Amino acid sequence: MTRSEKPDPRVVRRARWERATSSPLLVCGVLFIVAYSVLVLVPSLPGWLSPIILAVVIATWLIFLFDYVARWLLTPRGQRGRFVRATVPDLLSVLMPLFRAFRVLRDIPYLSHRTGAAVRTRVVAYAACYAAVFIYVISLATLRVERDAPGSTITTLGDALWWACVTVATVGYGDTYPVTGLGRLYAVMLMAGGIVIVGTASAVVISYLNEHILRVSRRDAEGSTPVE
Amino acid sequence: MTRSEKPDPRVVRRARWERATSSPLLVCGVLFIVAYSVLVLVPSLPGWLSPIILAVVIATWLIFLFDYVARWLLTPRGQRGRFVRATVPDLLSVLMPLFRAFRVLRDIPYLSHRTGAAVRTRVVAYAACYAAVFIYVISLATLRVERDAPGSTITTLGDALWWACVTVATVGYGDTYPVTGLGRLYAVMLMAGGIVIVGTASAVVISYLNEHILRVSRRDAEGSTPVE
Amino acid sequence: MTRSEKPDPRVVRRARWERATSSPLLVCGVLFIVAYSVLVLVPSLPGWLSPIILAVVIATWLIFLFDYVARWLLTPRGQRGRFVRATVPDLLSVLMPLFRAFRVLRDIPYLSHRTGAAVRTRVVAYAACYAAVFIYVISLATLRVERDAPGSTITTLGDALWWACVTVATVGYGDTYPVTGLGRLYAVMLMAGGIVIVGTASAVVISYLNEHILRVSRRDAEGSTPVE
Amino acid sequence: MTRSEKPDPRVVRRARWERATSSPLLVCGVLFIVAYSVLVLVPSLPGWLSPIILAVVIATWLIFLFDYVARWLLTPRGQRGRFVRATVPDLLSVLMPLFRAFRVLRDIPYLSHRTGAAVRTRVVAYAACYAAVFIYVISLATLRVERDAPGSTITTLGDALWWACVTVATVGYGDTYPVTGLGRLYAVMLMAGGIVIVGTASAVVISYLNEHILRVSRRDAEGSTPVE
């Protein structure tokens, strides 16, 4: 009975909490992105709407923070260090809410395949989704701080998205670049993301190549000894 | 008899279809590239030629679309999801026809080797061919939209090819860059391609290095125990 | 008794030396960074402080050099070549002292885990620490030589750090770049570091992906044959 | 007796040829680099020296070509295709002579180690040497065509080397870039080299990381079952 030990009741409660909060948190994530987009992109909000939007942004942020703390408390004392290490993406999603939204992707049915192809497909799908949201949110944030800076080259959402793509791909033409301190901080975050994306692309190609070589070798081995 | 089950007659028909259409589709791909090149590079076509060229471009496009739909229909209902996932490159080739042309490369006789070297050689050859066509076609498309834009730095085919190489390699000097929305979209496609190309290069070097280390280790092991 | 041979007394002495000097060298590394920062960032030092700061910078440098020579001498003659090859990072840390400071990180308790996850966490932690110090020190050094050069674009610490990040990530917008010979040399060092950082990121992602694929495969294999 | 078949006498003759020509070809490679450097860097050669230098450049080139053809002829007819595939670097060295010079590095005594560390050290050493010569020769060639071009930003050897490093590392600030067609062609070669160098760096880090994880796992496994 080494494998199926009786689970800690607190871990069970955390799993139940996570299942119950999955959908509400997805809604929160989408709400945050919409509210933040309105905040940045609509220059002159009506006086009554402005505080509502700001309230939504802050409220969704607090909800994610509350959820993380709740899950931390539902973890047995001895496993909290491991919980923090294992949920670094969730911790990041507290800082950048919609990331959390993609947790729903975890339950797609691929997982039951035996080959590496399914895992690779999932990794590519995840990476693409994360990259898209990452680029969009950073673009918005950068646009907000750069728009009115003197000498700025990022003044529209189009410019900001273009700049973000050029940065993530580590191309960096230099036609658009941030000039404010905060804008440069966002840029460094994008660069870090870009390095991870390039790494993920390499990893997927390498995994595919290895499996392909293995399959060809085996087929040859079978082909050359057709009769046992 | 688990391995050699009787194949589905529809799969057989699809294989026969694919064998029969291979050469005509290669011709179509080449035709498309030539017609598109003429369309972009020859500024003032004679009045009677212009519609012919345009017709060729559209017709070849439709043929690739028709071929993909036909193969989808020739796939048994339960395997269509897998077919779509397995033929993502073909789906892309519907959008960018000549890609399909390189399917002929699949039948080169290397495949019967047992080492990974042959697979690596094939991967490098494929990647180089795809990259060349990819860069050429994107250059043409970008040149078309950028040529007459105000403030454009991409005004000749030479500029466009140079810009595309600088972008794919993720160097991005910034002496040439797109300024139109569509041009920037093509640039993002190039960057995505560049990331995959860098990843493939890494994968090939890694595969080679691993095999090399393994071979050296084995030779040492044999050398140190010459007599059993 | 092939494995637990009696160790050479000199190797034992070197190990004892390394244990004893660990903390003092960490202090030296921090001192160096602080002194060098003051030297570069405070433009008009009081007359009496300037020689003290310079003395600290030179003294810490000499201490690291002395430590390396001492360890080399404590290595048996036949193993000195191997010692040099195995301590390339330490040799580099003689040239860039604080690097050595991170040796204390070696003793963190993770190492006793069996999975690759702990090793990856450590590699990421190391790489991040090294990258941070590397970028900071190179920024200072570049700022020192570029600040007063005609046509320079790197005139403040903020500019220098921003330039260093843009270079390490191989983005290279071109809004800031060194114009002096020494500044360009530092830039080439940053680029080499950037290539290693990108490589490390790829390595970590690949290692994670491989293990993930393996785990999924095994779980499937167990799941499909629940009863033996 | 499957493994130690009697070798073809022609293969033996090729091996003898390769051993005999190794040192002279190294001298040729060095001669070529020196002569080419003089040709590019010394603007006004005395009238009598200019043809001598040019003769040296052309003669060394012809010698490498002759050597390659000789080795091809010394290969049995059936193995010539494999010879060409296996000696792509040598074929490239016909186009860029000093590359050949590094063949002497093949005989360094590391090879007899059993671990992957020695192979990695060798790969890094090779890559660094190749990269250095590659960057130097391309810099010279680019300087030659760019120096007198209107609007050129590459006018001294320092500029050319700086530009080459910035390009190989795929940073691309954009302060220096080629403007002539031939200069751009050399730049594309540098970019291709840069992609391979980044890939090699990844490969080495990955190989090291994998071995490190394996070693840690084994030590743990041994440590937890000290007595059998």
Short mmCIF file of N, CA and C in Angstrom, two decimals, chain A residues 116 120 124 198-215, chain B residues 119-120 123 195-210, chain C residues 198-210 213, chain D residues 198-207 210:
data_model
loop_
_atom_site.label_atom_id
_atom_site.label_comp_id
_atom_site.label_asym_id
_atom_site.label_seq_id
_atom_site.Cartn_x
_atom_site.Cartn_y
_atom_site.Cartn_z
N GLY A 116 4.46 11.02 -27.27
CA GLY A 116 4.88 12.36 -26.90
C GLY A 116 4.18 13.43 -27.72
N ARG A 120 3.40 17.33 -26.72
CA ARG A 120 3.96 18.44 -27.49
C ARG A 120 2.86 19.37 -27.99
N VAL A 124 2.62 23.33 -27.13
CA VAL A 124 2.56 24.39 -28.14
C VAL A 124 1.29 25.22 -27.94
N VAL A 198 11.46 31.03 -27.02
CA VAL A 198 12.46 30.44 -27.91
C VAL A 198 12.90 29.07 -27.36
N GLY A 199 13.10 29.01 -26.04
CA GLY A 199 13.48 27.73 -25.42
C GLY A 199 12.42 26.67 -25.60
N THR A 200 11.15 27.05 -25.47
CA THR A 200 10.07 26.09 -25.64
C THR A 200 10.01 25.60 -27.08
N ALA A 201 10.18 26.52 -28.02
CA ALA A 201 10.18 26.11 -29.43
C ALA A 201 11.29 25.09 -29.68
N SER A 202 12.50 25.37 -29.16
CA SER A 202 13.61 24.42 -29.30
C SER A 202 13.23 23.08 -28.69
N ALA A 203 12.67 23.11 -27.48
CA ALA A 203 12.35 21.88 -26.77
C ALA A 203 11.38 21.02 -27.57
N VAL A 204 10.37 21.65 -28.17
CA VAL A 204 9.37 20.89 -28.91
C VAL A 204 10.00 20.27 -30.15
N VAL A 205 10.80 21.06 -30.87
CA VAL A 205 11.44 20.53 -32.08
C VAL A 205 12.38 19.37 -31.71
N ILE A 206 13.14 19.54 -30.62
CA ILE A 206 14.09 18.50 -30.21
C ILE A 206 13.34 17.23 -29.82
N SER A 207 12.27 17.36 -29.05
CA SER A 207 11.50 16.20 -28.63
C SER A 207 10.96 15.47 -29.85
N TYR A 208 10.43 16.23 -30.83
CA TYR A 208 9.90 15.63 -32.04
C TYR A 208 10.99 14.90 -32.81
N LEU A 209 12.15 15.56 -32.94
CA LEU A 209 13.26 14.99 -33.71
C LEU A 209 13.74 13.69 -33.08
N ASN A 210 13.90 13.70 -31.74
CA ASN A 210 14.36 12.50 -31.04
C ASN A 210 13.42 11.33 -31.28
N GLU A 211 12.12 11.60 -31.13
CA GLU A 211 11.14 10.53 -31.30
C GLU A 211 11.16 10.00 -32.72
N HIS A 212 11.31 10.93 -33.68
CA HIS A 212 11.34 10.55 -35.09
C HIS A 212 12.53 9.64 -35.38
N ILE A 213 13.72 10.03 -34.84
CA ILE A 213 14.92 9.22 -35.05
C ILE A 213 14.72 7.83 -34.46
N LEU A 214 14.14 7.78 -33.24
CA LEU A 214 13.91 6.50 -32.57
C LEU A 214 12.98 5.62 -33.38
N ARG A 215 11.90 6.23 -33.92
CA ARG A 215 10.93 5.46 -34.68
C ARG A 215 11.56 4.89 -35.94
N VAL B 119 18.48 11.07 -40.63
CA VAL B 119 17.31 11.86 -40.26
C VAL B 119 17.70 13.33 -40.11
N ARG B 120 18.85 13.57 -39.47
CA ARG B 120 19.31 14.94 -39.29
C ARG B 120 19.56 15.62 -40.63
N VAL B 123 16.32 16.57 -42.05
CA VAL B 123 15.71 17.70 -41.36
C VAL B 123 16.36 19.01 -41.80
N ILE B 195 11.93 31.70 -35.05
CA ILE B 195 12.05 30.97 -33.79
C ILE B 195 12.10 29.47 -34.05
N VAL B 196 11.26 29.00 -34.97
CA VAL B 196 11.26 27.56 -35.30
C VAL B 196 12.59 27.17 -35.93
N ILE B 197 13.12 28.03 -36.80
CA ILE B 197 14.39 27.71 -37.47
C ILE B 197 15.52 27.63 -36.44
N VAL B 198 15.57 28.59 -35.51
CA VAL B 198 16.59 28.55 -34.46
C VAL B 198 16.42 27.27 -33.63
N GLY B 199 15.15 26.93 -33.33
CA GLY B 199 14.88 25.72 -32.56
C GLY B 199 15.34 24.47 -33.30
N THR B 200 15.11 24.44 -34.61
CA THR B 200 15.52 23.28 -35.40
C THR B 200 17.04 23.15 -35.42
N ALA B 201 17.71 24.29 -35.60
CA ALA B 201 19.17 24.27 -35.59
C ALA B 201 19.68 23.70 -34.26
N SER B 202 19.11 24.18 -33.15
CA SER B 202 19.49 23.66 -31.84
C SER B 202 19.26 22.16 -31.78
N ALA B 203 18.08 21.73 -32.22
CA ALA B 203 17.71 20.32 -32.13
C ALA B 203 18.70 19.45 -32.88
N VAL B 204 19.11 19.90 -34.07
CA VAL B 204 20.02 19.09 -34.88
C VAL B 204 21.38 19.00 -34.19
N VAL B 205 21.88 20.13 -33.70
CA VAL B 205 23.19 20.13 -33.04
C VAL B 205 23.14 19.23 -31.79
N ILE B 206 22.05 19.34 -31.02
CA ILE B 206 21.91 18.55 -29.80
C ILE B 206 21.88 17.06 -30.12
N SER B 207 21.08 16.70 -31.12
CA SER B 207 20.98 15.29 -31.52
C SER B 207 22.35 14.76 -31.93
N TYR B 208 23.08 15.56 -32.72
CA TYR B 208 24.41 15.15 -33.17
C TYR B 208 25.35 14.99 -31.98
N LEU B 209 25.33 15.95 -31.07
CA LEU B 209 26.23 15.93 -29.92
C LEU B 209 25.96 14.71 -29.04
N ASN B 210 24.67 14.44 -28.77
CA ASN B 210 24.31 13.28 -27.95
C ASN B 210 24.85 11.99 -28.55
N VAL C 198 20.34 32.03 -23.00
CA VAL C 198 19.31 31.47 -23.88
C VAL C 198 19.45 29.95 -23.93
N GLY C 199 20.71 29.47 -24.01
CA GLY C 199 20.94 28.02 -24.03
C GLY C 199 20.46 27.35 -22.75
N THR C 200 20.71 27.99 -21.62
CA THR C 200 20.27 27.43 -20.34
C THR C 200 18.74 27.37 -20.27
N ALA C 201 18.10 28.45 -20.73
CA ALA C 201 16.63 28.46 -20.73
C ALA C 201 16.10 27.30 -21.57
N SER C 202 16.69 27.12 -22.76
CA SER C 202 16.28 26.00 -23.61
C SER C 202 16.48 24.69 -22.88
N ALA C 203 17.64 24.52 -22.26
CA ALA C 203 17.98 23.27 -21.60
C ALA C 203 16.97 22.93 -20.52
N VAL C 204 16.58 23.93 -19.74
CA VAL C 204 15.65 23.69 -18.64
C VAL C 204 14.29 23.29 -19.18
N VAL C 205 13.81 24.02 -20.20
CA VAL C 205 12.51 23.69 -20.78
C VAL C 205 12.53 22.28 -21.37
N ILE C 206 13.61 21.96 -22.07
CA ILE C 206 13.72 20.64 -22.71
C ILE C 206 13.73 19.54 -21.66
N SER C 207 14.51 19.73 -20.60
CA SER C 207 14.59 18.73 -19.54
C SER C 207 13.22 18.52 -18.91
N TYR C 208 12.50 19.63 -18.67
CA TYR C 208 11.17 19.54 -18.08
C TYR C 208 10.23 18.79 -19.01
N LEU C 209 10.27 19.15 -20.29
CA LEU C 209 9.36 18.55 -21.26
C LEU C 209 9.60 17.04 -21.38
N ASN C 210 10.88 16.65 -21.45
CA ASN C 210 11.21 15.23 -21.55
C ASN C 210 10.66 14.45 -20.38
N ILE C 213 6.87 14.14 -20.55
CA ILE C 213 6.43 13.13 -21.52
C ILE C 213 6.61 11.74 -20.94
N VAL D 198 24.45 29.60 -31.52
CA VAL D 198 23.45 29.59 -30.46
C VAL D 198 22.98 28.16 -30.22
N GLY D 199 22.76 27.41 -31.31
CA GLY D 199 22.33 26.01 -31.18
C GLY D 199 23.37 25.17 -30.46
N THR D 200 24.65 25.39 -30.77
CA THR D 200 25.71 24.63 -30.12
C THR D 200 25.77 24.95 -28.63
N ALA D 201 25.63 26.24 -28.30
CA ALA D 201 25.63 26.62 -26.89
C ALA D 201 24.49 25.91 -26.15
N SER D 202 23.30 25.91 -26.74
CA SER D 202 22.17 25.20 -26.14
C SER D 202 22.51 23.73 -25.96
N ALA D 203 23.05 23.12 -27.00
CA ALA D 203 23.34 21.69 -26.97
C ALA D 203 24.30 21.34 -25.84
N VAL D 204 25.32 22.16 -25.65
CA VAL D 204 26.31 21.88 -24.61
C VAL D 204 25.67 22.01 -23.23
N VAL D 205 24.89 23.08 -23.02
CA VAL D 205 24.25 23.27 -21.73
C VAL D 205 23.29 22.11 -21.44
N ILE D 206 22.53 21.71 -22.46
CA ILE D 206 21.55 20.62 -22.29
C ILE D 206 22.26 19.33 -21.94
N SER D 207 23.32 19.02 -22.68
CA SER D 207 24.07 17.80 -22.42
C SER D 207 24.60 17.79 -20.99
N ASN D 210 21.63 17.34 -18.47
CA ASN D 210 21.13 15.96 -18.45
C ASN D 210 22.04 15.07 -17.62
#
